[in-house]
Short mmCIF file of C-alpha atoms in Angstrom, two decimals:
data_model
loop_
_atom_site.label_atom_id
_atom_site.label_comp_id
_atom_site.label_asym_id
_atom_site.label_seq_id
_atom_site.Cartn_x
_atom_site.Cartn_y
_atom_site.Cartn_z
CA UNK A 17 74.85 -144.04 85.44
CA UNK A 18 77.30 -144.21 88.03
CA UNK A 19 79.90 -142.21 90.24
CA UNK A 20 81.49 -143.29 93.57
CA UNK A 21 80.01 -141.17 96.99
CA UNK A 22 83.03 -139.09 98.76
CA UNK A 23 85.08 -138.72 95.05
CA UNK A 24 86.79 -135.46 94.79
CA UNK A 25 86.31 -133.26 91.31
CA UNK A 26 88.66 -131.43 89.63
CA UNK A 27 88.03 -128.02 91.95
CA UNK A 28 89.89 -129.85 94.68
CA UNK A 29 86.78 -130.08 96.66
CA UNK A 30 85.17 -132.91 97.94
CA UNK A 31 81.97 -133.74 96.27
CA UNK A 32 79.47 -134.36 99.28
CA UNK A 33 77.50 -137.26 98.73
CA UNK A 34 76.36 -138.77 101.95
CA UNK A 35 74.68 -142.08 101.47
CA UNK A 36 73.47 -141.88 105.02
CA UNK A 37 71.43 -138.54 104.43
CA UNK A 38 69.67 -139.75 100.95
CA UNK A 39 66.03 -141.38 101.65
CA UNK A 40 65.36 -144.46 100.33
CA UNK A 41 62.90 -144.77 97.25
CA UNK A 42 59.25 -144.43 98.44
CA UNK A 43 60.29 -143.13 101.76
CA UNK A 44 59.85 -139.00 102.40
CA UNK A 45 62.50 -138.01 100.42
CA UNK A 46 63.98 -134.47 99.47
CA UNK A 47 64.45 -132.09 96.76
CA UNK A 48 66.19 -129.46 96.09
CA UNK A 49 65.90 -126.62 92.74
CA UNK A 50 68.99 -125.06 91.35
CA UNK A 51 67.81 -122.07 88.99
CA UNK A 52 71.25 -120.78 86.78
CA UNK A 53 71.80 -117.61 85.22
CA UNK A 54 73.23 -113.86 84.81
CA UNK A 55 69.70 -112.44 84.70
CA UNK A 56 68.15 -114.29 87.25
CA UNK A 57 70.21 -113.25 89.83
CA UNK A 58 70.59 -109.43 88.56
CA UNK A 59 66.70 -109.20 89.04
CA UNK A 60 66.18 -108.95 84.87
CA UNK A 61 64.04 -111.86 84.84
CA UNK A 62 61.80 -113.30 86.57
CA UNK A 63 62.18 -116.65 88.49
CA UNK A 64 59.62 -118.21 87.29
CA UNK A 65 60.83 -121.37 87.13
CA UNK A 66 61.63 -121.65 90.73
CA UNK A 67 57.89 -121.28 92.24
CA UNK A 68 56.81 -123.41 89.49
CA UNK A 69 59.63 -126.70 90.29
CA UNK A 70 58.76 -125.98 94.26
CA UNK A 71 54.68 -126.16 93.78
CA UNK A 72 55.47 -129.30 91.57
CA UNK A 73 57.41 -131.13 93.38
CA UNK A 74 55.69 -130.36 96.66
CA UNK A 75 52.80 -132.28 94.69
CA UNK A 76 54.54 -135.35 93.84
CA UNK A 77 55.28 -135.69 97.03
CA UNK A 78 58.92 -134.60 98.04
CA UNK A 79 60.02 -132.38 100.75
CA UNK A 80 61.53 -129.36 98.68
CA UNK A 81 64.05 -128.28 101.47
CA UNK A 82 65.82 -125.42 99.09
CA UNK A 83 65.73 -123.70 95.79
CA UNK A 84 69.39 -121.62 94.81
CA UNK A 85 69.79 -119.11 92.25
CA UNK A 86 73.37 -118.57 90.91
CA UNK A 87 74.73 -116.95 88.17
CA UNK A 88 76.71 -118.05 84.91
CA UNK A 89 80.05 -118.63 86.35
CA UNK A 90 81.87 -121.96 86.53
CA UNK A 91 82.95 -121.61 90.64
CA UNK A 92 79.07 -120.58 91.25
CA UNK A 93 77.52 -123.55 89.03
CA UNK A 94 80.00 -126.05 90.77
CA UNK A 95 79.15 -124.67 94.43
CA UNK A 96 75.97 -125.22 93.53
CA UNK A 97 76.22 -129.09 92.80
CA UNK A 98 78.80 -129.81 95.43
CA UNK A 99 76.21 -128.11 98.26
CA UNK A 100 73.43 -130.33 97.48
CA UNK A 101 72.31 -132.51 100.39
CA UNK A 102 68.78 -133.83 98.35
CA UNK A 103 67.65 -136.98 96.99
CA UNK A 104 66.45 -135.22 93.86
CA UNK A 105 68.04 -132.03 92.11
CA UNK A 106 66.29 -130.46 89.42
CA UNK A 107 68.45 -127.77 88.62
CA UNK A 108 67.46 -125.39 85.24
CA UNK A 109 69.69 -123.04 82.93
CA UNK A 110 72.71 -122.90 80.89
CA UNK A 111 72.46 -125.48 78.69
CA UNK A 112 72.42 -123.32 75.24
CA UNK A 113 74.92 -123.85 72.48
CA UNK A 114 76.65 -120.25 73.60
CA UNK A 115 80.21 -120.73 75.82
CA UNK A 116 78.67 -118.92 79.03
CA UNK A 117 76.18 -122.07 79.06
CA UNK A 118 78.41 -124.14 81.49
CA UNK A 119 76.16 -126.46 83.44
CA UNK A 120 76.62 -129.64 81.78
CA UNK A 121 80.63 -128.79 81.67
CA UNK A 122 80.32 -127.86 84.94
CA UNK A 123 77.78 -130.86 86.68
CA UNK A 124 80.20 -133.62 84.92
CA UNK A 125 83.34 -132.34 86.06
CA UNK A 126 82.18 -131.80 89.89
CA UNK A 127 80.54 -135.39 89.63
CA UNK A 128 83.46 -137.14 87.81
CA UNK A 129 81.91 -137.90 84.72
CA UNK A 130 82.68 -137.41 80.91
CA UNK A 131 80.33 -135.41 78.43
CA UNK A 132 79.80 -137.58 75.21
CA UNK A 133 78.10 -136.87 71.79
CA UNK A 134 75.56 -137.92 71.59
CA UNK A 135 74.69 -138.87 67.86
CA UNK A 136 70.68 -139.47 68.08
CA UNK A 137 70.53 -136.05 70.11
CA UNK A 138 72.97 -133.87 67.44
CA UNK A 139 70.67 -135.38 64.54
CA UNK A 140 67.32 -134.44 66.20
CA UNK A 141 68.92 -130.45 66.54
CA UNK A 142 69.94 -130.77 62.71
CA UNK A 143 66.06 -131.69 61.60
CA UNK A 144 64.44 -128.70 63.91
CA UNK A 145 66.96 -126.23 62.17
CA UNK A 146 66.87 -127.88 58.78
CA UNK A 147 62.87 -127.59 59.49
CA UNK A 148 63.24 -123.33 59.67
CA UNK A 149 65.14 -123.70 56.26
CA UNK A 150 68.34 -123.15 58.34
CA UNK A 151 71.47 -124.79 58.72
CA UNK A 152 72.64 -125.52 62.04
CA UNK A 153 75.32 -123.18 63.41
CA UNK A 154 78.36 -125.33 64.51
CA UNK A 155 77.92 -123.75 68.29
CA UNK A 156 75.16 -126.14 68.52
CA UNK A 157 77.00 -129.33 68.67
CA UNK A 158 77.67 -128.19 72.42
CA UNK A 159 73.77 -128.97 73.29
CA UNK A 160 74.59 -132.84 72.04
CA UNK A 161 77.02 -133.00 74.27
CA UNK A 162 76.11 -134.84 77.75
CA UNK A 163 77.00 -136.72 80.39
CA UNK A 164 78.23 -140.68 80.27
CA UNK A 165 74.98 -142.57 81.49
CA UNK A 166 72.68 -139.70 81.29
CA UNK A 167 69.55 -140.68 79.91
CA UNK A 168 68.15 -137.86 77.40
CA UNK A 169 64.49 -135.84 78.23
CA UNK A 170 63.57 -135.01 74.69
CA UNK A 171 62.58 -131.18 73.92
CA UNK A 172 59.87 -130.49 71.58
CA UNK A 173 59.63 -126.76 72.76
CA UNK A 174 63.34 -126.19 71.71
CA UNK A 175 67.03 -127.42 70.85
CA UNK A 176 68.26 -128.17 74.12
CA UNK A 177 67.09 -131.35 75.66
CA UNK A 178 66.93 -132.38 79.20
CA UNK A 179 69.07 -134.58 81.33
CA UNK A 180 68.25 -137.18 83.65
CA UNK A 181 71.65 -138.65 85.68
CA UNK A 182 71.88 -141.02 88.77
CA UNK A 183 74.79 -140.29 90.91
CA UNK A 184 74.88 -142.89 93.58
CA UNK A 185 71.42 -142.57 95.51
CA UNK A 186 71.19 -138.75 93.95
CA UNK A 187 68.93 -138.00 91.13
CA UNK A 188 70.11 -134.87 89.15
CA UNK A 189 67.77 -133.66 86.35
CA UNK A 190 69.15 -130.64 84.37
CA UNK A 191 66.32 -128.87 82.08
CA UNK A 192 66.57 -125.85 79.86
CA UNK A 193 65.98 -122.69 81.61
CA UNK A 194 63.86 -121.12 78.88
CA UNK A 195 60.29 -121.78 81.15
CA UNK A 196 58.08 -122.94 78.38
CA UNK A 197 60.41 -125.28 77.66
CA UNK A 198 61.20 -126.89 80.98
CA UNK A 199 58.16 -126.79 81.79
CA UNK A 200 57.29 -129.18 78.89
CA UNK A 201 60.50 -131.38 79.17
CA UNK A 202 59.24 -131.75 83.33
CA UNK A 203 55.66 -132.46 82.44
CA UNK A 204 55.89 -134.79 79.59
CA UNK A 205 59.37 -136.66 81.39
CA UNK A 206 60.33 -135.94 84.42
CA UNK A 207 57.39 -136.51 86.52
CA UNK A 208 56.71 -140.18 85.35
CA UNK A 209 60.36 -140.69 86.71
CA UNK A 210 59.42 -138.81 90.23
CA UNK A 211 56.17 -140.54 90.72
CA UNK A 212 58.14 -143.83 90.97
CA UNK A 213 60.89 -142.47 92.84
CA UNK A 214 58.48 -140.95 95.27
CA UNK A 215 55.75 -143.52 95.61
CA UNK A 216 53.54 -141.17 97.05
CA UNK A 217 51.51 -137.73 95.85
CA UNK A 218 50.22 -135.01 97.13
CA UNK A 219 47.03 -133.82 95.95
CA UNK A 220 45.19 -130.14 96.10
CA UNK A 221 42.56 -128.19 95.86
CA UNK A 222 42.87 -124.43 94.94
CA UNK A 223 39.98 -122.14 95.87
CA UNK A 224 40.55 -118.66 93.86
CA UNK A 225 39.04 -115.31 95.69
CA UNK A 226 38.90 -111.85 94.95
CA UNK A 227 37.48 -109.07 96.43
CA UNK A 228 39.04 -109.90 100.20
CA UNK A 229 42.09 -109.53 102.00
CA UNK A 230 44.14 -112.06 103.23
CA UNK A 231 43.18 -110.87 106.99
CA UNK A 232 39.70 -110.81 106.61
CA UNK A 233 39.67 -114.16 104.68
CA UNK A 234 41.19 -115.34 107.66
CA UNK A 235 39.11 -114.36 109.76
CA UNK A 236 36.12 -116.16 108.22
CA UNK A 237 38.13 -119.35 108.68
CA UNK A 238 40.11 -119.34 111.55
CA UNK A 239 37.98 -121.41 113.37
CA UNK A 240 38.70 -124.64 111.31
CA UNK A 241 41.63 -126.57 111.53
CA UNK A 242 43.59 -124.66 108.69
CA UNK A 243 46.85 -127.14 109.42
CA UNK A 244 46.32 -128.46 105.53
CA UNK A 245 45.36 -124.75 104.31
CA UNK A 246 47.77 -122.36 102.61
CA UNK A 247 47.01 -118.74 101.81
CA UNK A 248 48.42 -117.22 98.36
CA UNK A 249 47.76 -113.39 98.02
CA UNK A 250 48.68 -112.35 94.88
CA UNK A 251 47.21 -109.61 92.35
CA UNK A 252 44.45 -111.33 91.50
CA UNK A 253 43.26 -111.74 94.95
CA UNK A 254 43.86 -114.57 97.21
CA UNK A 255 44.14 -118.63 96.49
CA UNK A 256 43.51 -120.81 99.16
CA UNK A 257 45.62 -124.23 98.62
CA UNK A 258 44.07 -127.19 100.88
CA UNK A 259 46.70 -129.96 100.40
CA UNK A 260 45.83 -133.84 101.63
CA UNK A 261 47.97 -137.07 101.01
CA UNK A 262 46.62 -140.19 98.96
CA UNK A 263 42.91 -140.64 100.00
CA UNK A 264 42.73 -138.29 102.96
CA UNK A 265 41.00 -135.84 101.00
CA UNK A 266 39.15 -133.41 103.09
CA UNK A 267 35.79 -132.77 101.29
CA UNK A 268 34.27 -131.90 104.64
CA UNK A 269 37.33 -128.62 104.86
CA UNK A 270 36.83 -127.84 101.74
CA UNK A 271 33.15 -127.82 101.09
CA UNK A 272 33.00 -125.68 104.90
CA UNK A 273 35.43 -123.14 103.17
CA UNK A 274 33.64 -123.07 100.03
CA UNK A 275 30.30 -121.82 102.08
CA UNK A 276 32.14 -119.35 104.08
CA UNK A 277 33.81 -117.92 101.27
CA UNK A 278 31.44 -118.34 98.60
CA UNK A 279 30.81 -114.84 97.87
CA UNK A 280 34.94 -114.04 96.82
CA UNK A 281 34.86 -117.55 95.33
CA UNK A 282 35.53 -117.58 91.33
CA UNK A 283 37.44 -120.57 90.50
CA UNK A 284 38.48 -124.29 91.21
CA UNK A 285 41.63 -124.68 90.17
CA UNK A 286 44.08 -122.73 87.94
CA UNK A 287 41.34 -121.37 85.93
CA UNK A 288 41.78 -117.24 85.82
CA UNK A 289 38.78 -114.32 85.52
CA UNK A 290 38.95 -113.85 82.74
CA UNK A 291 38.54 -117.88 81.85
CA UNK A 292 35.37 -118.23 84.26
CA UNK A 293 34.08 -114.78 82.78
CA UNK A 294 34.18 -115.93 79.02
CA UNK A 295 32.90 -119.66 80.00
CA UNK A 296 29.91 -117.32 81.64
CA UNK A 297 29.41 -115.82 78.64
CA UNK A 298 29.85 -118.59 76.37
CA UNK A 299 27.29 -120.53 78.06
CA UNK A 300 24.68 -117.84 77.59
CA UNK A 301 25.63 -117.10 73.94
CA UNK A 302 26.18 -113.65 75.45
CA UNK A 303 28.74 -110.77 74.21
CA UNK A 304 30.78 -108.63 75.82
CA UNK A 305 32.32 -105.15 74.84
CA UNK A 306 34.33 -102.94 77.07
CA UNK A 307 34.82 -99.63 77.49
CA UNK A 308 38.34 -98.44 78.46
CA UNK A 309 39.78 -95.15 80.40
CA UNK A 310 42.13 -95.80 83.41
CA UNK A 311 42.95 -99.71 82.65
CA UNK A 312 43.80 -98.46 79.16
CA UNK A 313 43.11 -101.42 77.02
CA UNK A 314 44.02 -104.14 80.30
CA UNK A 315 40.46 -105.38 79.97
CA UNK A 316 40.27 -106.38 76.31
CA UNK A 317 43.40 -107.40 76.25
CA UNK A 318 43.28 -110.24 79.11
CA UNK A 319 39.47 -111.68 77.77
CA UNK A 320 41.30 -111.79 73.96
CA UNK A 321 44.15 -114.16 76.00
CA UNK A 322 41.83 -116.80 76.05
CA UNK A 323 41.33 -118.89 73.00
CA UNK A 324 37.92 -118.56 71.51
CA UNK A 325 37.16 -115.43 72.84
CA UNK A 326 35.90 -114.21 69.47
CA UNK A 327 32.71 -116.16 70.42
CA UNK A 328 31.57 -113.63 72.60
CA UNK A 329 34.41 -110.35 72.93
CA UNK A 330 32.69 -107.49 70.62
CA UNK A 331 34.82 -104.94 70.48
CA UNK A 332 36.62 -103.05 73.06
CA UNK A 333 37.24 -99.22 73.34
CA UNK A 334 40.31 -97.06 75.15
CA UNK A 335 38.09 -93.90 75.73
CA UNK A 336 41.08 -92.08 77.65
CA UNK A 337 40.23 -88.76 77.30
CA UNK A 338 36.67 -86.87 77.45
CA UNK A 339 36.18 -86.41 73.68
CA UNK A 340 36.23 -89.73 73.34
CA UNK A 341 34.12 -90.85 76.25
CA UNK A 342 31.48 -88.21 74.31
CA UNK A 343 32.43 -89.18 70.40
CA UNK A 344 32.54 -93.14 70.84
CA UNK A 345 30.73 -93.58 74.07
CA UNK A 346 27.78 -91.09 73.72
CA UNK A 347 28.57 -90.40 77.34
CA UNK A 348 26.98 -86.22 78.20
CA UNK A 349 29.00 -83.85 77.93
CA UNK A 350 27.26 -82.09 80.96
CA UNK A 351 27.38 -85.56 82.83
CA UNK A 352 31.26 -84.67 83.10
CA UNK A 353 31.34 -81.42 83.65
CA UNK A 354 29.00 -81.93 86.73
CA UNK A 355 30.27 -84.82 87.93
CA UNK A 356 33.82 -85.44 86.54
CA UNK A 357 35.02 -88.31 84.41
CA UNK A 358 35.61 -90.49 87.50
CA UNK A 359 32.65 -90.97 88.78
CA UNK A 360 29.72 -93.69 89.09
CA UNK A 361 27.76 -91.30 86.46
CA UNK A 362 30.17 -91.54 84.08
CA UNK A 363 31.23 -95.29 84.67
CA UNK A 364 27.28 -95.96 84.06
CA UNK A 365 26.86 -93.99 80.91
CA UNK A 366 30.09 -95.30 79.30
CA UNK A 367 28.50 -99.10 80.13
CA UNK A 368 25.69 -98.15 78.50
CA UNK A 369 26.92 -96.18 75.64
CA UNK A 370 29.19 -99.12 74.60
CA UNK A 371 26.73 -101.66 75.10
CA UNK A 372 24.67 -99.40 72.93
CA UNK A 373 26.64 -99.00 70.17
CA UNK A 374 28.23 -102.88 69.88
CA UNK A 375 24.65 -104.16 70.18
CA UNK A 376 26.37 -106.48 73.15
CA UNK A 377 24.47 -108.14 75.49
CA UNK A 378 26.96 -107.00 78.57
CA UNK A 379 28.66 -103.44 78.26
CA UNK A 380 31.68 -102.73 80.74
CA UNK A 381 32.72 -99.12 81.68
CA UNK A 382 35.85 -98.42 83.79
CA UNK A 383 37.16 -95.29 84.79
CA UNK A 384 39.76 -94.32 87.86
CA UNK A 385 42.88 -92.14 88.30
CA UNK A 386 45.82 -95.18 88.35
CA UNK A 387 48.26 -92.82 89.59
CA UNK A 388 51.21 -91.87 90.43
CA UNK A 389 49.43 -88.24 89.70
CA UNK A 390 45.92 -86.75 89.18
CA UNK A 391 44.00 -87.71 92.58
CA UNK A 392 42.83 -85.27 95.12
CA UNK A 393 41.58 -85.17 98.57
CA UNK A 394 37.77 -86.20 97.26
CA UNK A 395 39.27 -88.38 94.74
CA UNK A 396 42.87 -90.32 95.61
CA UNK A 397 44.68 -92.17 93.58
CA UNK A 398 43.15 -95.81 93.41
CA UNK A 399 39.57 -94.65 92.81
CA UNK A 400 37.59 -96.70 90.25
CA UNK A 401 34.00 -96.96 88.82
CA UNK A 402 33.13 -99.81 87.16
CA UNK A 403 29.67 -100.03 85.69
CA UNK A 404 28.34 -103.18 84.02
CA UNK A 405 25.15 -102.89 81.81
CA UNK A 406 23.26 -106.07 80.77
CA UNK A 407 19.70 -106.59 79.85
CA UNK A 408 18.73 -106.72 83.65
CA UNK A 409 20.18 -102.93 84.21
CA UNK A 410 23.42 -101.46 85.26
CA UNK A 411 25.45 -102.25 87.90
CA UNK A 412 27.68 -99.49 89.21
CA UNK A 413 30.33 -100.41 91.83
CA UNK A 414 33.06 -97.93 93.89
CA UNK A 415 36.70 -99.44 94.25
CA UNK A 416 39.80 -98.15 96.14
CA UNK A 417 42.87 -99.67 95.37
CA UNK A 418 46.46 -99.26 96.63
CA UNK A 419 49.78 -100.04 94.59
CA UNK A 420 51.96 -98.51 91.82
CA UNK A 421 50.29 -97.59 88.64
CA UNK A 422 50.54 -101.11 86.86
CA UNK A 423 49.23 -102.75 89.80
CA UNK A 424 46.24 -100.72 90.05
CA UNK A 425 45.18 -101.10 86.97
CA UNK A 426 45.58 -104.78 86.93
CA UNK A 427 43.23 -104.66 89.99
CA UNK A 428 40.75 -102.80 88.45
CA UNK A 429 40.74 -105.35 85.09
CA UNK A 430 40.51 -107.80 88.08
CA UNK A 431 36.95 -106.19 90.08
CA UNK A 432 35.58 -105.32 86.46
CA UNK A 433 36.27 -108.80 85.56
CA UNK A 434 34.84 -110.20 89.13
CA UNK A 435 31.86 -107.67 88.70
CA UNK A 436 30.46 -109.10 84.98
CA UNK A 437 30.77 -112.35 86.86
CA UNK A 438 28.94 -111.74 89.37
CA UNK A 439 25.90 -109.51 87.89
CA UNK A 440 25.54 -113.19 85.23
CA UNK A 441 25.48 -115.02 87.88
CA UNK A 442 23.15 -113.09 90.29
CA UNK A 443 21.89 -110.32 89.14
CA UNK A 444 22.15 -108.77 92.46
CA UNK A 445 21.92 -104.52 91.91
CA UNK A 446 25.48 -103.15 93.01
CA UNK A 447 24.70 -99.86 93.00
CA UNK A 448 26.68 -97.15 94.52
CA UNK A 449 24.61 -94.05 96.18
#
């Protein structure tokens, strides 16, 4: 590991290393994220990577001061290094075996340093393709390639392995850009080196709502001193992130926003709805079977994402059209002819009918207009039924939701989810007049 501050690369550029602007280990020091690639910055992927490396390193206790995207070209990689101003760079991308993977090429020559093979990492690459039955193409021998004094992150997820390289009082770690397998190769190595460069952590606790606007949520809590509280609306609803250093935790905060907010509160922590629904069910030795028209299928398929979910998801049913809210469902004919297939009627009867037929302890029954076409003056775009039927009775709730089609219907997974919670929980009738 090595370099000398103030050297100039090969660009003809000075490489700007101020020793004066780097924090001393332990003291509140900086980072920075670098994200590289074509498709991130032509909107085909999503960056991913880059809220994931600023909510981690915000918890291990640096100051993350910037995050970059830039594509695949040399004179945009190089830019990139030669900009940074951080004690720690974690910068992800462009290390494949392909020639328009440049980073390594790229980081060495702006920082002065030679790439070397490196014999240990080439063998490991041989083994995972000789595992597959497959030879390894001769591209590949550009992923065992890295820089003099780097210390190698191994990569279980993949071929290319991480990089760890002092430069002076800078700390450069280049990962794969591939998510699953940064995220790995940062989890499993990188942090253990952070937490000692840092000294210090900072801890969290994420509240998960739904069911409340990020207005109104605020409104129940503006009173407090919010100084530690962060509000994340997403689709799913709203997280609230209450952030503390080392043993300032602030139960008191936290336990006063719990009560406030109890009633939109499903989760601690990362868990999602459809985690804290199944663990609901689980614990009852309950099962669940949907039935399906506007979300088309969105239900089933998030509750089947969890592992184990064959403990307690029936079966699940896309009844999209009226013939099949009659045939599978058993839902009256007459029921939609009076009333129309999105209403709380027919939400109640296609709860019923599924929890019926699957012999189910819970039965779900969704049905909206998702858009962009099909609502009316009486009934816009965005209106949902959901109906939940459990030994108790049926629950039937109204929902208006705003967005493009996919977003609507991922809102309505989330309030049918939010709703089977809450009527195992409670109990409480939700009906709608």
């Amino acid at each position: 590991m090595g370099g000398d501050s103030g050297r100039s690369d090969s660009w003809g550029l000075q490489w700007a290393c101020d020793l004066g602007d780097v924090a001393p280990v332990g003291g509140d020091m900086t980072a920075e994220v670098i994200t590289i690639g074509d498709e991130l910055v032509t909107g085909l992927v999503v960056n991913s990577n880059s809220a994931y490396l600023g909510r981690r390193l915000t918890e291990l206790g640096f100051r993350v001061v910037r995050v970059t995207s830039v594509g695949d070209g040399q004179e945009e990689i190089a830019g990139a290094f030669r900009s940074v101003s951080s004690d720690v760079v974690v910068a992800t991308g462009g290390l494949g075996p392909t020639p328009d993977d440049r980073t390594k090429d790229v980081f060495a020559d702006v920082v002065g340093m030679r790439l070397l093979l490196d014999e240990g990492v080439l063998e490991g690459i041989r083994r995972r393709f000789a595992h597959r039955g497959m030879e390894m193409p001769q591209s590949n021998v550009r992923q065992a390639m890295v820089p003099e004094g780097s210390e190698v992150l191994p990569n279980r997820w993949g071929t290319a392995p991480g990089l760890y390289i002092q430069v002076d009082n800078r700390h450069f770690f280049l990962l794969p850009g591939v998510p699953r397998e940064m995220k790995g190769i940062f989890e499993e190595s990188v942090v253990s080196i952070l937490r000692e460069l840092s000294g210090r952590a900072i801890h969290y606790v994420l509240l998960r709502t739904t069911g409340i606007g990020e207005s109104a949520l605020y409104e129940k809590l503006s009173d407090l001193d919010l100084e530690k509280v962060t509000f994340l609306p997403g689709l799913e609803g709203v997280d609230i992130r209450v952030m503390w250093e080392e043993d300032d935790r602030p139960s008191a905060l936290v336990e006063e926003i719990r009560r406030r907010a109890w009633e939109f509160v499903y989760a601690e922590g990362e868990e999602g709805m459809e985690e804290v629904v199944g663990r609901l069910l689980k614990r009852r030795s309950w099962r669940i079977a949907t039935a399906e028209s506007c979300t088309g299928g969105l239900i089933g398929h998030r509750i089947t994402e969890v592992p184990g979910s064959s403990d307690y998801f029936e079966r699940g049913v896309v009844a999209y059209s009226n013939r099949a809210k009659v045939e599978l469902l058993d839902v009256p004919e007459k029921l939609i002819r009076k009333h129309g297939a999105v209403s709380p009627q027919v939400a109640k009867a296609m709860a019923k009918g599924i929890k019926e037929r699957s012999g189910a302890e819970v039965g779900l029954g969704v049905t909206g207009i998702a858009g962009p076409t099909g609502g009316s003056p009486r009934k816009p775009v965005g209106l949902v039924y959901i109906g939940v039927a459990m030994p108790e009775g049926v629950w039937v709730r109204e929902f208006r939701f705003v967005g493009e089609r996919s977003q609507i219907k991922f809102r309505a997974s989330q309030a049918a989810l939010d709703l089977v919670r809450r009527a195992i929980l409670s109990g409480e009738e939700a009906k709608i007049e």
